Coordinates of C-alpha atoms in Angstrom, one line a residue:
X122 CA 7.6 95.6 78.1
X123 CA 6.7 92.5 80.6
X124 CA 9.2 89.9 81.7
X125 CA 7.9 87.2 80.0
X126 CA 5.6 84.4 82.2
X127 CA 6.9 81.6 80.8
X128 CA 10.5 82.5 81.7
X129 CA 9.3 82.7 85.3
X130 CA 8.5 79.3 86.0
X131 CA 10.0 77.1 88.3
X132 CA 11.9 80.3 89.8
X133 CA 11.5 81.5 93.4
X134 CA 9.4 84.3 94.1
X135 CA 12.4 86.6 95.6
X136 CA 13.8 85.5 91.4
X137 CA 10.6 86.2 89.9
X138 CA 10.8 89.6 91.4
X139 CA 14.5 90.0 90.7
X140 CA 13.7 89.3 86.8
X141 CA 11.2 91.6 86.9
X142 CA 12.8 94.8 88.6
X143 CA 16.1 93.6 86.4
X144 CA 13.9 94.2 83.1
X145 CA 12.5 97.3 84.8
X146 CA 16.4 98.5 85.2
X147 CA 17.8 97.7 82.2
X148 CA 15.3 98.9 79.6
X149 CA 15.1 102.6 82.0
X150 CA 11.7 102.4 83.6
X151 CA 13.2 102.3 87.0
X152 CA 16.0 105.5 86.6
X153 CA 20.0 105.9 87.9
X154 CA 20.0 107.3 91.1
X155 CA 16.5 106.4 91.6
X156 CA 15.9 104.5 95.9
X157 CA 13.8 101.4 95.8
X158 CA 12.3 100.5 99.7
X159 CA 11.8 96.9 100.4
X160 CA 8.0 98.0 101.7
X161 CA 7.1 99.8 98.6
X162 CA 8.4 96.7 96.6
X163 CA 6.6 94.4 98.5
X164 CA 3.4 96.2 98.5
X165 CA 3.6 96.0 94.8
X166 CA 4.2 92.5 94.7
X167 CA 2.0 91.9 97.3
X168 CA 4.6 89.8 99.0
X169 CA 6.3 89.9 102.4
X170 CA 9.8 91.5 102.0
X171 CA 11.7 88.0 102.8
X172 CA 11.5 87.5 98.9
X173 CA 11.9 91.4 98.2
X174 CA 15.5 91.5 100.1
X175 CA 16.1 88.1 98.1
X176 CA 15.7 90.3 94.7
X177 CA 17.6 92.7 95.9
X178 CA 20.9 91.0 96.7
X179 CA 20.7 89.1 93.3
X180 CA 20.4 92.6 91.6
X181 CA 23.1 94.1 93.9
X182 CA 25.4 91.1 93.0
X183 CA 25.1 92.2 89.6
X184 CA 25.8 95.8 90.0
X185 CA 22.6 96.9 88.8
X186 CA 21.6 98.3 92.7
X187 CA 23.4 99.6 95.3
X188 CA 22.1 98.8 98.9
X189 CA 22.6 101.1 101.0
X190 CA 20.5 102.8 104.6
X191 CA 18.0 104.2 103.1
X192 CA 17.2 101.7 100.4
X193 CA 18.4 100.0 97.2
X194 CA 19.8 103.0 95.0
X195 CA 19.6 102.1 91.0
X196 CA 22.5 102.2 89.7
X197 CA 21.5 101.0 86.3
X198 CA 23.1 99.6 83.1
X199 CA 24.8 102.1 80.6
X200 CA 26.2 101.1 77.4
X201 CA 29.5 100.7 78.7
X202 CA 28.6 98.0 81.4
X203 CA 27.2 96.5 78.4
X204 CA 30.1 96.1 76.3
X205 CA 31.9 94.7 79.5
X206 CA 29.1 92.2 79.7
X207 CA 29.6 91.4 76.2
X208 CA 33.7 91.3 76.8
X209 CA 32.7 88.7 79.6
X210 CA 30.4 86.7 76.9
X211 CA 33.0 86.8 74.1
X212 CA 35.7 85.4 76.9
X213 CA 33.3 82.6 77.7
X214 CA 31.8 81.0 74.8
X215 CA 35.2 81.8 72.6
X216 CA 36.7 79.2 75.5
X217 CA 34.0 76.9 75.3
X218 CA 33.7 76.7 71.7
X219 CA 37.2 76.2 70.9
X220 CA 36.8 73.4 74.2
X221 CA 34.9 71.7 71.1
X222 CA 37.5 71.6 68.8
X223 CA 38.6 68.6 67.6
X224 CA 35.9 66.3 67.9
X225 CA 32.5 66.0 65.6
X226 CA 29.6 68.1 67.6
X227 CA 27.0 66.2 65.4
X228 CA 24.2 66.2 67.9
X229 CA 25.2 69.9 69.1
X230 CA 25.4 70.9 66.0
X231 CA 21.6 69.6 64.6
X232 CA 20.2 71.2 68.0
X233 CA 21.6 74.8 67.2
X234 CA 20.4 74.4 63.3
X235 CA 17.4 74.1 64.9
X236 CA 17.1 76.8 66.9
X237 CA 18.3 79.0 64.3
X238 CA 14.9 77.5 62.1
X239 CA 12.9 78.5 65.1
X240 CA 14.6 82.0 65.5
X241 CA 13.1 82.3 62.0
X242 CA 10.0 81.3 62.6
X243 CA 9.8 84.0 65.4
X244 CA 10.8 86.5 62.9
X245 CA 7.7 85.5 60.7
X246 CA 5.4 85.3 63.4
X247 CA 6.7 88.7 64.8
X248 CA 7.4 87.0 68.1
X249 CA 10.4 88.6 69.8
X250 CA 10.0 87.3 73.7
X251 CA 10.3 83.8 71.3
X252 CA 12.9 84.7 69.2
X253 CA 14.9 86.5 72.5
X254 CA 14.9 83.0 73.9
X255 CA 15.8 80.5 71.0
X256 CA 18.8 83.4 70.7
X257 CA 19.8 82.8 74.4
X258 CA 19.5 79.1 74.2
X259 CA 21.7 78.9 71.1
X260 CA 24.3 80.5 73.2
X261 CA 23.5 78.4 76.7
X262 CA 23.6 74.9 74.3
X263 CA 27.4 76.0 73.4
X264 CA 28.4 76.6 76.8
X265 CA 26.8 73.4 78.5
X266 CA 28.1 71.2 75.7
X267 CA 32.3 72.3 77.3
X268 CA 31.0 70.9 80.4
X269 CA 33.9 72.7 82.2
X270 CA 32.7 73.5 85.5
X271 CA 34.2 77.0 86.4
X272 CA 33.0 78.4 83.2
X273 CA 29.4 77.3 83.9
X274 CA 30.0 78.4 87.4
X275 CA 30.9 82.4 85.6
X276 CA 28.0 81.8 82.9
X277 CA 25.6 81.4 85.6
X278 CA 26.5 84.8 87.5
X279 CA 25.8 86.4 84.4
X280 CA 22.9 84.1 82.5
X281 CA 19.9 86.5 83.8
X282 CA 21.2 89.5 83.2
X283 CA 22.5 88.8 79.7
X284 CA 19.0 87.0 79.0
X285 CA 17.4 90.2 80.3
X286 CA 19.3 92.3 77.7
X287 CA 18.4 90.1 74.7
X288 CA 15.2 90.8 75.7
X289 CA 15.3 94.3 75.7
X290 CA 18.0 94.4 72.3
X291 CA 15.4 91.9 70.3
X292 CA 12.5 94.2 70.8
X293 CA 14.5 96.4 69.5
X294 CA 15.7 94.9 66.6
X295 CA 12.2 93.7 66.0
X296 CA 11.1 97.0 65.6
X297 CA 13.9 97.5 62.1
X298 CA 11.9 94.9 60.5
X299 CA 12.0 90.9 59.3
X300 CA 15.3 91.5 56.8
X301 CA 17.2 93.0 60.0
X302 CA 15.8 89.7 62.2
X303 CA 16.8 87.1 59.8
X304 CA 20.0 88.7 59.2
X305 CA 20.7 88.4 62.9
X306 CA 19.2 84.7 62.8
X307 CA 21.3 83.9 59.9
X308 CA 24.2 85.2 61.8
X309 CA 24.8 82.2 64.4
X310 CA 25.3 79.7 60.9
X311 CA 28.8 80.9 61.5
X312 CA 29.5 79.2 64.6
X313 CA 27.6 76.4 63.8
X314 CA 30.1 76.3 60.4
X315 CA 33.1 77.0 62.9
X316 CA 31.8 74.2 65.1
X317 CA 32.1 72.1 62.1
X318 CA 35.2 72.3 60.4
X319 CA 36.5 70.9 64.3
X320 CA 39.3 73.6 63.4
X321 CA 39.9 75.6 67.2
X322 CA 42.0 78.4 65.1
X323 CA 38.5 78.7 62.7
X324 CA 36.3 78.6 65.7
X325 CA 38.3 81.5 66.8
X326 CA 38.7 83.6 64.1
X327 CA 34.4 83.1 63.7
X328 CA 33.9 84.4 67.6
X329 CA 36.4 86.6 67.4
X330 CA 34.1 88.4 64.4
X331 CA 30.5 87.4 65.8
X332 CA 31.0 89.5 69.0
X333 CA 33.2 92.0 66.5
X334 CA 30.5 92.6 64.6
X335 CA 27.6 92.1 67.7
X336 CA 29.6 95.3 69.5
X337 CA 29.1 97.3 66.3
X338 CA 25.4 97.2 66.4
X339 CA 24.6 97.2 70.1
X340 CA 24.1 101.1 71.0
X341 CA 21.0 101.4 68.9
X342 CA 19.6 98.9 70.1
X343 CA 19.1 99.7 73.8
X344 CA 17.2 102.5 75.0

């Protein structure tokens, strides 16, 4: 698997490289216990290592490496950390959705029924890296549209590695066939119905099962 191009643009080249060592980490190419150099990363990027030590303070940040004297040590991404990661989402977008509550989300809500019709169109056209994305931005929309700004400010320390591991999960998924796909598409009408009814003890109870029911399913679909 290849971090996709199109994600990359617009992003530094010390982010372009954090992406792509990120994907390397959390799909196991690049091992726990494993000691990146900055030279050897370089020399594969064919980069100076002003961008490299940039990648790897964005990865440390996360957790994913460990810097230490000798080099970056991988520490890696179990299934675990993963739940966590997925506590920290739940947390996140359960606030901002019930933020919503109480007041028609019209336009919100036409944008997300959207994206769902394009995460079904990726299913047809077997098109993962696409459907990975529309699933991320379905999430993102939810979260901009609370506009509180501590909450974006939490988001954002976590955005690239949780886009990472839709990556990594859709390909996944991909791989159990279109019924499994569109099931998972077919899954956000949910919280697009709990966005609806304007109701924030409905919009809880529908989070409260997405992520449920998200949990269940995620340790088969990582490597």
């Amino acid at each position: 698997m290849q971090y996709p191009t199109a994600w990359l643009q617009g992003v530094s080249l010390g982010e372009s490289i954090a992406c792509r060592l990120r994907l390397q980490i959390i799909n196991e190419q690049l091992k726990a216990g494993e000691v990146l150099s900055e030279n050897r990363i370089a020399e594969e990027f064919g980069t100076s290592r002003s961008p490299v030590r940039e990648a790897l303070k964005s990865l440390a940040a996360e957790g994913l490496i460990r810097l230490e004297r000798m080099g970056a040590v991988i520490v890696g991404l179990n299934l675990e950390n993963v739940k966590e990661l997925y506590d920290v989402r739940y947390l996140i977008e359960s606030f901002a959705q019930q933020r919503l509550a109480g007041s028609p989300q019209d336009a919100l809500i036409q944008q997300l029924e959207q994206t769902i019709d394009r995460m079904k169109l990726a299913v047809k056209y077997n098109d993962y890296v696409e459907f990975a994305y529309q699933d991320f931005s379905f999430h993102e929309a939810i979260i901009l549209q609370a506009r509180h700004t501590r909450i974006l400010h939490l988001w954002n320390s976590i955005r690239q590695i949780v886009m990472t591991v839709i990556l990594v999960t859709t390909e996944q998924g991909f791989a159990e066939g279109e019924e499994r796909m569109n099931w998972v598409a077919d899954k956000h009408r949910s919280i697009v119905e709990g966005l609806r009814s304007q109701n924030a003890e409905t919009i809880r109870q529908v989070v409260q099962n997405y992520f449920a029911d998200s949990m269940l399913t995620l340790g088969h679909a990582l490597p």
